[in-house]
PDB file of C-alpha atoms in Angstrom:
ATOM      1  CA  UNK U 157      26.476  -3.550   4.461  1.00  0.00           C
ATOM      2  CA  UNK U 158      23.125  -3.116   2.709  1.00  0.00           C
ATOM      3  CA  UNK U 159      21.668  -6.021   0.768  1.00  0.00           C
ATOM      4  CA  UNK U 160      18.287  -4.684  -0.238  1.00  0.00           C
ATOM      5  CA  UNK U 161      17.416  -1.348  -1.753  1.00  0.00           C
ATOM      6  CA  UNK U 162      13.831  -0.123  -1.554  1.00  0.00           C
ATOM      7  CA  UNK U 163      12.225   2.075  -4.149  1.00  0.00           C
ATOM      8  CA  UNK U 164      10.817   4.665  -3.893  1.00  0.00           C
ATOM      9  CA  UNK U 165      12.434   6.213  -0.829  1.00  0.00           C
ATOM     10  CA  UNK U 166       9.212   8.060  -0.058  1.00  0.00           C
ATOM     11  CA  UNK U 167       5.616   7.629  -1.191  1.00  0.00           C
ATOM     12  CA  UNK U 168       2.598   9.830  -0.504  1.00  0.00           C
ATOM     13  CA  UNK U 169      -0.909   8.659  -1.354  1.00  0.00           C
ATOM     14  CA  UNK U 170      -4.540   9.211  -0.418  1.00  0.00           C
ATOM     15  CA  UNK U 171      -6.585   6.841   1.691  1.00  0.00           C
ATOM     16  CA  UNK U 172      -8.131   4.117  -0.414  1.00  0.00           C
ATOM     17  CA  UNK U 173      -5.352   4.101  -2.988  1.00  0.00           C
ATOM     18  CA  UNK U 174      -2.922   1.231  -3.422  1.00  0.00           C
ATOM     19  CA  UNK U 175       0.731   1.564  -2.422  1.00  0.00           C
ATOM     20  CA  UNK U 176       3.486  -0.359  -4.172  1.00  0.00           C
ATOM     21  CA  UNK U 177       7.030  -0.579  -2.866  1.00  0.00           C
ATOM     22  CA  UNK U 178       9.890  -2.370  -4.547  1.00  0.00           C
ATOM     23  CA  UNK U 179      13.013  -4.031  -3.234  1.00  0.00           C
ATOM     24  CA  UNK U 180      16.090  -5.145  -5.114  1.00  0.00           C
ATOM     25  CA  UNK U 181      18.841  -7.268  -3.640  1.00  0.00           C
ATOM     26  CA  UNK U 182      22.259  -8.451  -4.712  1.00  0.00           C
ATOM     27  CA  UNK U 183      23.033 -12.017  -3.671  1.00  0.00           C
ATOM     28  CA  UNK U 184      21.113 -15.293  -3.580  1.00  0.00           C
ATOM     29  CA  UNK U 185      18.619 -15.613  -0.761  1.00  0.00           C
ATOM     30  CA  UNK U 186      16.764 -18.198   1.261  1.00  0.00           C
ATOM     31  CA  UNK U 187      13.805 -15.944   1.885  1.00  0.00           C
ATOM     32  CA  UNK U 188      12.790 -12.297   1.776  1.00  0.00           C
ATOM     33  CA  UNK U 189      10.786 -10.558   4.487  1.00  0.00           C
ATOM     34  CA  UNK U 190       8.958  -7.265   4.770  1.00  0.00           C
ATOM     35  CA  UNK U 191       8.819  -5.267   7.990  1.00  0.00           C
ATOM     36  CA  UNK U 192       7.024  -2.152   9.086  1.00  0.00           C
ATOM     37  CA  UNK U 193       8.289   0.524  11.467  1.00  0.00           C
ATOM     38  CA  UNK U 194       6.134   3.199  13.024  1.00  0.00           C
ATOM     39  CA  UNK U 195       7.913   6.368  14.091  1.00  0.00           C
ATOM     40  CA  UNK U 196       9.950   5.825  17.242  1.00  0.00           C
ATOM     41  CA  UNK U 197       9.140   2.133  17.453  1.00  0.00           C
ATOM     42  CA  UNK U 198      10.773  -1.179  16.666  1.00  0.00           C
ATOM     43  CA  UNK U 199      10.223  -3.110  13.469  1.00  0.00           C
ATOM     44  CA  UNK U 200       7.289  -5.463  13.087  1.00  0.00           C
ATOM     45  CA  UNK U 201       7.290  -8.447  10.766  1.00  0.00           C
ATOM     46  CA  UNK U 202       4.646  -8.343   8.029  1.00  0.00           C
ATOM     47  CA  UNK U 203       5.226 -11.228   5.667  1.00  0.00           C
ATOM     48  CA  UNK U 204       7.855 -13.746   4.559  1.00  0.00           C
ATOM     49  CA  UNK U 205       8.248 -15.195   1.077  1.00  0.00           C
ATOM     50  CA  UNK U 206      10.592 -18.086   0.379  1.00  0.00           C
ATOM     51  CA  UNK U 207      12.908 -18.267  -2.604  1.00  0.00           C
ATOM     52  CA  UNK U 208      10.776 -20.969  -4.252  1.00  0.00           C
ATOM     53  CA  UNK U 209       7.586 -18.895  -3.972  1.00  0.00           C
ATOM     54  CA  UNK U 210       6.488 -16.256  -6.457  1.00  0.00           C
ATOM     55  CA  UNK U 211       3.556 -14.586  -4.695  1.00  0.00           C
ATOM     56  CA  UNK U 212       2.068 -14.447  -1.249  1.00  0.00           C
ATOM     57  CA  UNK U 213      -0.944 -12.739   0.294  1.00  0.00           C
ATOM     58  CA  UNK U 214      -1.791 -11.674   3.810  1.00  0.00           C
ATOM     59  CA  UNK U 215      -4.889  -9.554   4.296  1.00  0.00           C
ATOM     60  CA  UNK U 216      -4.378  -6.334   2.323  1.00  0.00           C
ATOM     61  CA  UNK U 217      -0.742  -7.222   1.627  1.00  0.00           C
ATOM     62  CA  UNK U 218       0.516  -8.879  -1.529  1.00  0.00           C
ATOM     63  CA  UNK U 219       4.172  -9.728  -1.984  1.00  0.00           C
ATOM     64  CA  UNK U 220       5.855 -10.938  -5.149  1.00  0.00           C
ATOM     65  CA  UNK U 221       9.331 -12.304  -5.606  1.00  0.00           C
ATOM     66  CA  UNK U 222      11.319 -12.598  -8.817  1.00  0.00           C
ATOM     67  CA  UNK U 223      14.579 -14.372  -8.057  1.00  0.00           C
ATOM     68  CA  UNK U 224      15.784 -14.053 -11.657  1.00  0.00           C
ATOM     69  CA  UNK U 225      15.646 -10.263 -11.316  1.00  0.00           C
ATOM     70  CA  UNK U 226      16.552 -10.313  -7.635  1.00  0.00           C
ATOM     71  CA  UNK U 227      13.567  -8.150  -6.827  1.00  0.00           C
ATOM     72  CA  UNK U 228      10.420  -8.135  -4.711  1.00  0.00           C
ATOM     73  CA  UNK U 229       7.398  -5.884  -4.425  1.00  0.00           C
ATOM     74  CA  UNK U 230       5.006  -5.153  -1.588  1.00  0.00           C
ATOM     75  CA  UNK U 231       1.509  -4.009  -2.480  1.00  0.00           C
ATOM     76  CA  UNK U 232      -0.797  -2.562   0.153  1.00  0.00           C
ATOM     77  CA  UNK U 233      -4.336  -2.352  -1.170  1.00  0.00           C
ATOM     78  CA  UNK U 234      -6.985   0.117  -0.029  1.00  0.00           C
ATOM     79  CA  UNK U 235      -4.521   2.000   2.142  1.00  0.00           C
ATOM     80  CA  UNK U 236      -5.513   3.624   5.419  1.00  0.00           C
ATOM     81  CA  UNK U 237      -4.031   6.511   7.388  1.00  0.00           C
ATOM     82  CA  UNK U 238      -2.852   3.907   9.914  1.00  0.00           C
ATOM     83  CA  UNK U 239      -0.610   2.391   7.224  1.00  0.00           C
ATOM     84  CA  UNK U 240       1.627   5.466   7.484  1.00  0.00           C
ATOM     85  CA  UNK U 241       5.028   4.057   8.441  1.00  0.00           C
ATOM     86  CA  UNK U 242       8.385   3.022   7.018  1.00  0.00           C
ATOM     87  CA  UNK U 243       8.565  -0.303   5.236  1.00  0.00           C
ATOM     88  CA  UNK U 244      11.713  -2.380   4.950  1.00  0.00           C
ATOM     89  CA  UNK U 245      12.638  -5.469   3.023  1.00  0.00           C
ATOM     90  CA  UNK U 246      15.080  -7.877   4.612  1.00  0.00           C
ATOM     91  CA  UNK U 247      16.869 -10.771   3.021  1.00  0.00           C
ATOM     92  CA  UNK U 248      17.945 -13.959   4.723  1.00  0.00           C
ATOM     93  CA  UNK U 249      20.749 -15.730   2.973  1.00  0.00           C
ATOM     94  CA  UNK U 250      23.157 -18.424   3.869  1.00  0.00           C
ATOM     95  CA  UNK U 251      26.702 -17.702   4.737  1.00  0.00           C
ATOM     96  CA  UNK U 252      29.380 -19.803   6.284  1.00  0.00           C
ATOM     97  CA  UNK U 253      28.188 -19.003   9.760  1.00  0.00           C
ATOM     98  CA  UNK U 254      24.461 -19.190   9.236  1.00  0.00           C
ATOM     99  CA  UNK U 255      21.498 -17.001   8.450  1.00  0.00           C
ATOM    100  CA  UNK U 256      21.485 -13.267   9.013  1.00  0.00           C
ATOM    101  CA  UNK U 257      18.758 -10.729   8.205  1.00  0.00           C
ATOM    102  CA  UNK U 258      20.046  -7.814   6.156  1.00  0.00           C
ATOM    103  CA  UNK U 259      17.782  -4.781   5.749  1.00  0.00           C
ATOM    104  CA  UNK U 260      17.402  -2.140   3.084  1.00  0.00           C
ATOM    105  CA  UNK U 261      17.011   1.574   3.868  1.00  0.00           C
ATOM    106  CA  UNK U 262      13.254   1.498   3.617  1.00  0.00           C
ATOM    107  CA  UNK U 263      10.355   3.298   1.970  1.00  0.00           C
ATOM    108  CA  UNK U 264       8.529   5.949   3.960  1.00  0.00           C
ATOM    109  CA  UNK U 265       4.818   5.750   3.224  1.00  0.00           C
ATOM    110  CA  UNK U 266       2.484   8.594   4.051  1.00  0.00           C
ATOM    111  CA  UNK U 267      -1.248   8.027   3.701  1.00  0.00           C
ATOM    112  CA  UNK U 268      -3.427  11.092   4.035  1.00  0.00           C
ATOM    113  CA  UNK U 269      -7.143  11.049   4.773  1.00  0.00           C
TER     114      UNK U 269
ATOM    115  CA  UNK W 216       2.444 -11.263  25.466  1.00  0.00           C
ATOM    116  CA  UNK W 217       6.015 -12.261  24.593  1.00  0.00           C
ATOM    117  CA  UNK W 218       8.261  -9.406  23.602  1.00  0.00           C
ATOM    118  CA  UNK W 219      11.900  -8.412  23.347  1.00  0.00           C
ATOM    119  CA  UNK W 220      12.811  -6.018  26.128  1.00  0.00           C
ATOM    120  CA  UNK W 221      15.588  -3.472  25.772  1.00  0.00           C
ATOM    121  CA  UNK W 222      17.022  -1.228  28.452  1.00  0.00           C
ATOM    122  CA  UNK W 223      17.543   1.635  28.735  1.00  0.00           C
ATOM    123  CA  UNK W 224      15.093   3.197  26.274  1.00  0.00           C
ATOM    124  CA  UNK W 225      17.102   6.413  26.145  1.00  0.00           C
ATOM    125  CA  UNK W 226      20.686   7.144  27.092  1.00  0.00           C
ATOM    126  CA  UNK W 227      22.581  10.414  26.959  1.00  0.00           C
ATOM    127  CA  UNK W 228      26.250  10.184  27.782  1.00  0.00           C
ATOM    128  CA  UNK W 229      29.431  12.147  27.394  1.00  0.00           C
ATOM    129  CA  UNK W 230      32.091  11.239  24.896  1.00  0.00           C
ATOM    130  CA  UNK W 231      34.561   8.761  26.350  1.00  0.00           C
ATOM    131  CA  UNK W 232      32.110   7.147  28.747  1.00  0.00           C
ATOM    132  CA  UNK W 233      31.221   3.467  28.700  1.00  0.00           C
ATOM    133  CA  UNK W 234      27.728   2.548  27.553  1.00  0.00           C
ATOM    134  CA  UNK W 235      26.029  -0.790  28.135  1.00  0.00           C
ATOM    135  CA  UNK W 236      22.773  -1.710  26.433  1.00  0.00           C
ATOM    136  CA  UNK W 237      20.806  -4.751  27.507  1.00  0.00           C
ATOM    137  CA  UNK W 238      18.352  -7.006  25.760  1.00  0.00           C
ATOM    138  CA  UNK W 239      16.097  -9.771  27.023  1.00  0.00           C
ATOM    139  CA  UNK W 240      15.130 -11.984  24.080  1.00  0.00           C
ATOM    140  CA  UNK W 241      11.847 -13.832  23.899  1.00  0.00           C
ATOM    141  CA  UNK W 242      11.927 -17.059  25.878  1.00  0.00           C
ATOM    142  CA  UNK W 243      12.691 -19.980  23.597  1.00  0.00           C
ATOM    143  CA  UNK W 244      14.352 -17.920  20.882  1.00  0.00           C
ATOM    144  CA  UNK W 245      17.890 -19.036  20.191  1.00  0.00           C
ATOM    145  CA  UNK W 246      18.996 -16.313  17.764  1.00  0.00           C
ATOM    146  CA  UNK W 247      19.734 -12.736  18.806  1.00  0.00           C
ATOM    147  CA  UNK W 248      20.596  -9.837  16.500  1.00  0.00           C
ATOM    148  CA  UNK W 249      21.965  -6.381  17.271  1.00  0.00           C
ATOM    149  CA  UNK W 250      21.246  -3.604  14.761  1.00  0.00           C
ATOM    150  CA  UNK W 251      22.073   0.089  14.663  1.00  0.00           C
ATOM    151  CA  UNK W 252      19.757   2.540  12.886  1.00  0.00           C
ATOM    152  CA  UNK W 253      20.723   5.993  11.654  1.00  0.00           C
ATOM    153  CA  UNK W 254      19.208   8.264   9.042  1.00  0.00           C
ATOM    154  CA  UNK W 255      22.335   8.072   6.905  1.00  0.00           C
ATOM    155  CA  UNK W 256      23.104   4.342   7.056  1.00  0.00           C
ATOM    156  CA  UNK W 257      19.715   2.846   7.757  1.00  0.00           C
ATOM    157  CA  UNK W 258      19.662  -0.454   9.663  1.00  0.00           C
ATOM    158  CA  UNK W 259      23.113  -1.951  10.024  1.00  0.00           C
ATOM    159  CA  UNK W 260      23.680  -5.441  11.361  1.00  0.00           C
ATOM    160  CA  UNK W 261      26.279  -5.261  14.111  1.00  0.00           C
ATOM    161  CA  UNK W 262      26.354  -8.820  15.425  1.00  0.00           C
ATOM    162  CA  UNK W 263      24.258 -11.929  15.899  1.00  0.00           C
ATOM    163  CA  UNK W 264      24.275 -14.970  18.117  1.00  0.00           C
ATOM    164  CA  UNK W 265      22.961 -18.490  17.866  1.00  0.00           C
ATOM    165  CA  UNK W 266      22.562 -20.474  21.065  1.00  0.00           C
ATOM    166  CA  UNK W 267      24.570 -17.730  22.806  1.00  0.00           C
ATOM    167  CA  UNK W 268      27.575 -18.196  20.529  1.00  0.00           C
ATOM    168  CA  UNK W 269      28.608 -15.229  18.364  1.00  0.00           C
ATOM    169  CA  UNK W 270      28.233 -16.126  14.693  1.00  0.00           C
ATOM    170  CA  UNK W 271      29.180 -12.873  13.055  1.00  0.00           C
ATOM    171  CA  UNK W 272      30.250  -9.557  14.513  1.00  0.00           C
ATOM    172  CA  UNK W 273      31.961  -8.204  11.412  1.00  0.00           C
ATOM    173  CA  UNK W 274      29.588  -5.220  11.383  1.00  0.00           C
ATOM    174  CA  UNK W 275      30.922  -3.959  14.683  1.00  0.00           C
ATOM    175  CA  UNK W 276      33.864  -1.604  15.200  1.00  0.00           C
ATOM    176  CA  UNK W 277      35.999  -4.079  17.117  1.00  0.00           C
ATOM    177  CA  UNK W 278      38.151  -1.573  18.932  1.00  0.00           C
ATOM    178  CA  UNK W 279      35.283  -0.086  20.918  1.00  0.00           C
ATOM    179  CA  UNK W 280      32.243  -2.354  20.600  1.00  0.00           C
ATOM    180  CA  UNK W 281      31.658  -5.712  22.226  1.00  0.00           C
ATOM    181  CA  UNK W 282      28.614  -7.987  22.306  1.00  0.00           C
ATOM    182  CA  UNK W 283      28.005 -10.890  24.640  1.00  0.00           C
ATOM    183  CA  UNK W 284      25.327 -13.269  25.849  1.00  0.00           C
ATOM    184  CA  UNK W 285      26.108 -14.113  29.471  1.00  0.00           C
ATOM    185  CA  UNK W 286      23.063 -16.383  29.516  1.00  0.00           C
ATOM    186  CA  UNK W 287      20.067 -17.233  27.359  1.00  0.00           C
ATOM    187  CA  UNK W 288      17.967 -14.425  28.868  1.00  0.00           C
ATOM    188  CA  UNK W 289      20.423 -11.578  28.445  1.00  0.00           C
ATOM    189  CA  UNK W 290      22.356 -10.059  25.576  1.00  0.00           C
ATOM    190  CA  UNK W 291      24.570  -7.016  26.049  1.00  0.00           C
ATOM    191  CA  UNK W 292      26.142  -4.495  23.704  1.00  0.00           C
ATOM    192  CA  UNK W 293      28.913  -2.392  25.156  1.00  0.00           C
ATOM    193  CA  UNK W 294      30.675   0.659  23.755  1.00  0.00           C
ATOM    194  CA  UNK W 295      33.901   1.791  25.389  1.00  0.00           C
ATOM    195  CA  UNK W 296      34.836   4.560  24.871  1.00  0.00           C
ATOM    196  CA  UNK W 297      31.765   6.113  23.274  1.00  0.00           C
ATOM    197  CA  UNK W 298      32.041   8.738  20.541  1.00  0.00           C
ATOM    198  CA  UNK W 299      29.514  11.217  19.093  1.00  0.00           C
ATOM    199  CA  UNK W 300      29.339   9.177  15.870  1.00  0.00           C
ATOM    200  CA  UNK W 301      27.914   6.284  17.907  1.00  0.00           C
ATOM    201  CA  UNK W 302      24.706   8.274  18.387  1.00  0.00           C
ATOM    202  CA  UNK W 303      21.930   6.141  16.929  1.00  0.00           C
ATOM    203  CA  UNK W 304      19.049   3.858  17.854  1.00  0.00           C
ATOM    204  CA  UNK W 305      20.250   0.373  18.734  1.00  0.00           C
ATOM    205  CA  UNK W 306      17.834  -2.494  18.229  1.00  0.00           C
ATOM    206  CA  UNK W 307      17.917  -5.999  19.537  1.00  0.00           C
ATOM    207  CA  UNK W 308      15.876  -8.687  17.815  1.00  0.00           C
ATOM    208  CA  UNK W 309      15.371 -12.362  18.545  1.00  0.00           C
ATOM    209  CA  UNK W 310      14.054 -15.349  16.658  1.00  0.00           C
ATOM    210  CA  UNK W 311      14.273 -19.085  16.224  1.00  0.00           C
ATOM    211  CA  UNK W 312      17.177 -20.401  14.197  1.00  0.00           C
ATOM    212  CA  UNK W 313      16.321 -20.821  10.564  1.00  0.00           C
ATOM    213  CA  UNK W 314      14.427 -18.711   8.103  1.00  0.00           C
ATOM    214  CA  UNK W 315      11.712 -17.274  10.302  1.00  0.00           C
ATOM    215  CA  UNK W 316      10.796 -13.785  11.392  1.00  0.00           C
ATOM    216  CA  UNK W 317      12.711 -11.621  13.822  1.00  0.00           C
ATOM    217  CA  UNK W 318      11.005  -9.929  16.752  1.00  0.00           C
ATOM    218  CA  UNK W 319      12.339  -6.487  17.554  1.00  0.00           C
ATOM    219  CA  UNK W 320      12.614  -4.613  20.807  1.00  0.00           C
ATOM    220  CA  UNK W 321      11.698  -0.945  21.074  1.00  0.00           C
ATOM    221  CA  UNK W 322      15.302   0.137  20.785  1.00  0.00           C
ATOM    222  CA  UNK W 323      17.756   2.158  22.846  1.00  0.00           C
ATOM    223  CA  UNK W 324      18.219   5.726  21.627  1.00  0.00           C
ATOM    224  CA  UNK W 325      21.836   6.631  22.361  1.00  0.00           C
ATOM    225  CA  UNK W 326      23.089  10.198  22.256  1.00  0.00           C
ATOM    226  CA  UNK W 327      26.786  10.826  22.816  1.00  0.00           C
ATOM    227  CA  UNK W 328      27.643  14.476  23.418  1.00  0.00           C
TER     228      UNK W 328
END
């Protein structure tokens, strides 16, 4: 079952522009993670933000988390053609058995030069 | 360079045949996830293990799917009998128990004809 829902489903921008992707989730979480997937490849971890954090930066990436709204955003600044990929949010919660990563359906980002 | 290794990378099989997918997690990781990715459903969590013990396999069709970890260096996902609707990319991911990132393999692309 899906926990997170990314918005928009697809995003097309020009090199140098900023790209913002949003993620909404349903249940309480321990942390939220963003992953990237290039076509035909596995997912690669980008950044993790814990439930008690509100903002986190890593290079050109900025992630925010609003637990009251159950939402997160990923901002990629000064985008490059190499940023073209699908981006997924994943939530890690606690259930009776332990922690599982549940992914949304992703945002497909296309950056043209 | 530590990585999750999945075999085979591609598999084409006829309906009704048994399919076994293998995964070698990163040495030292004690959590293993199996995901299935399709265009329609996105990334679905099938099962996950901690210290080789299955924690949750509720995402798997129990009548035909089975997941095991014979030892700490091998995880298997078996489908018997396979059906065309099982066609998808199957990903294995590993990590350390707790709220840290998951490392993905390159996936097994399964086509059932």
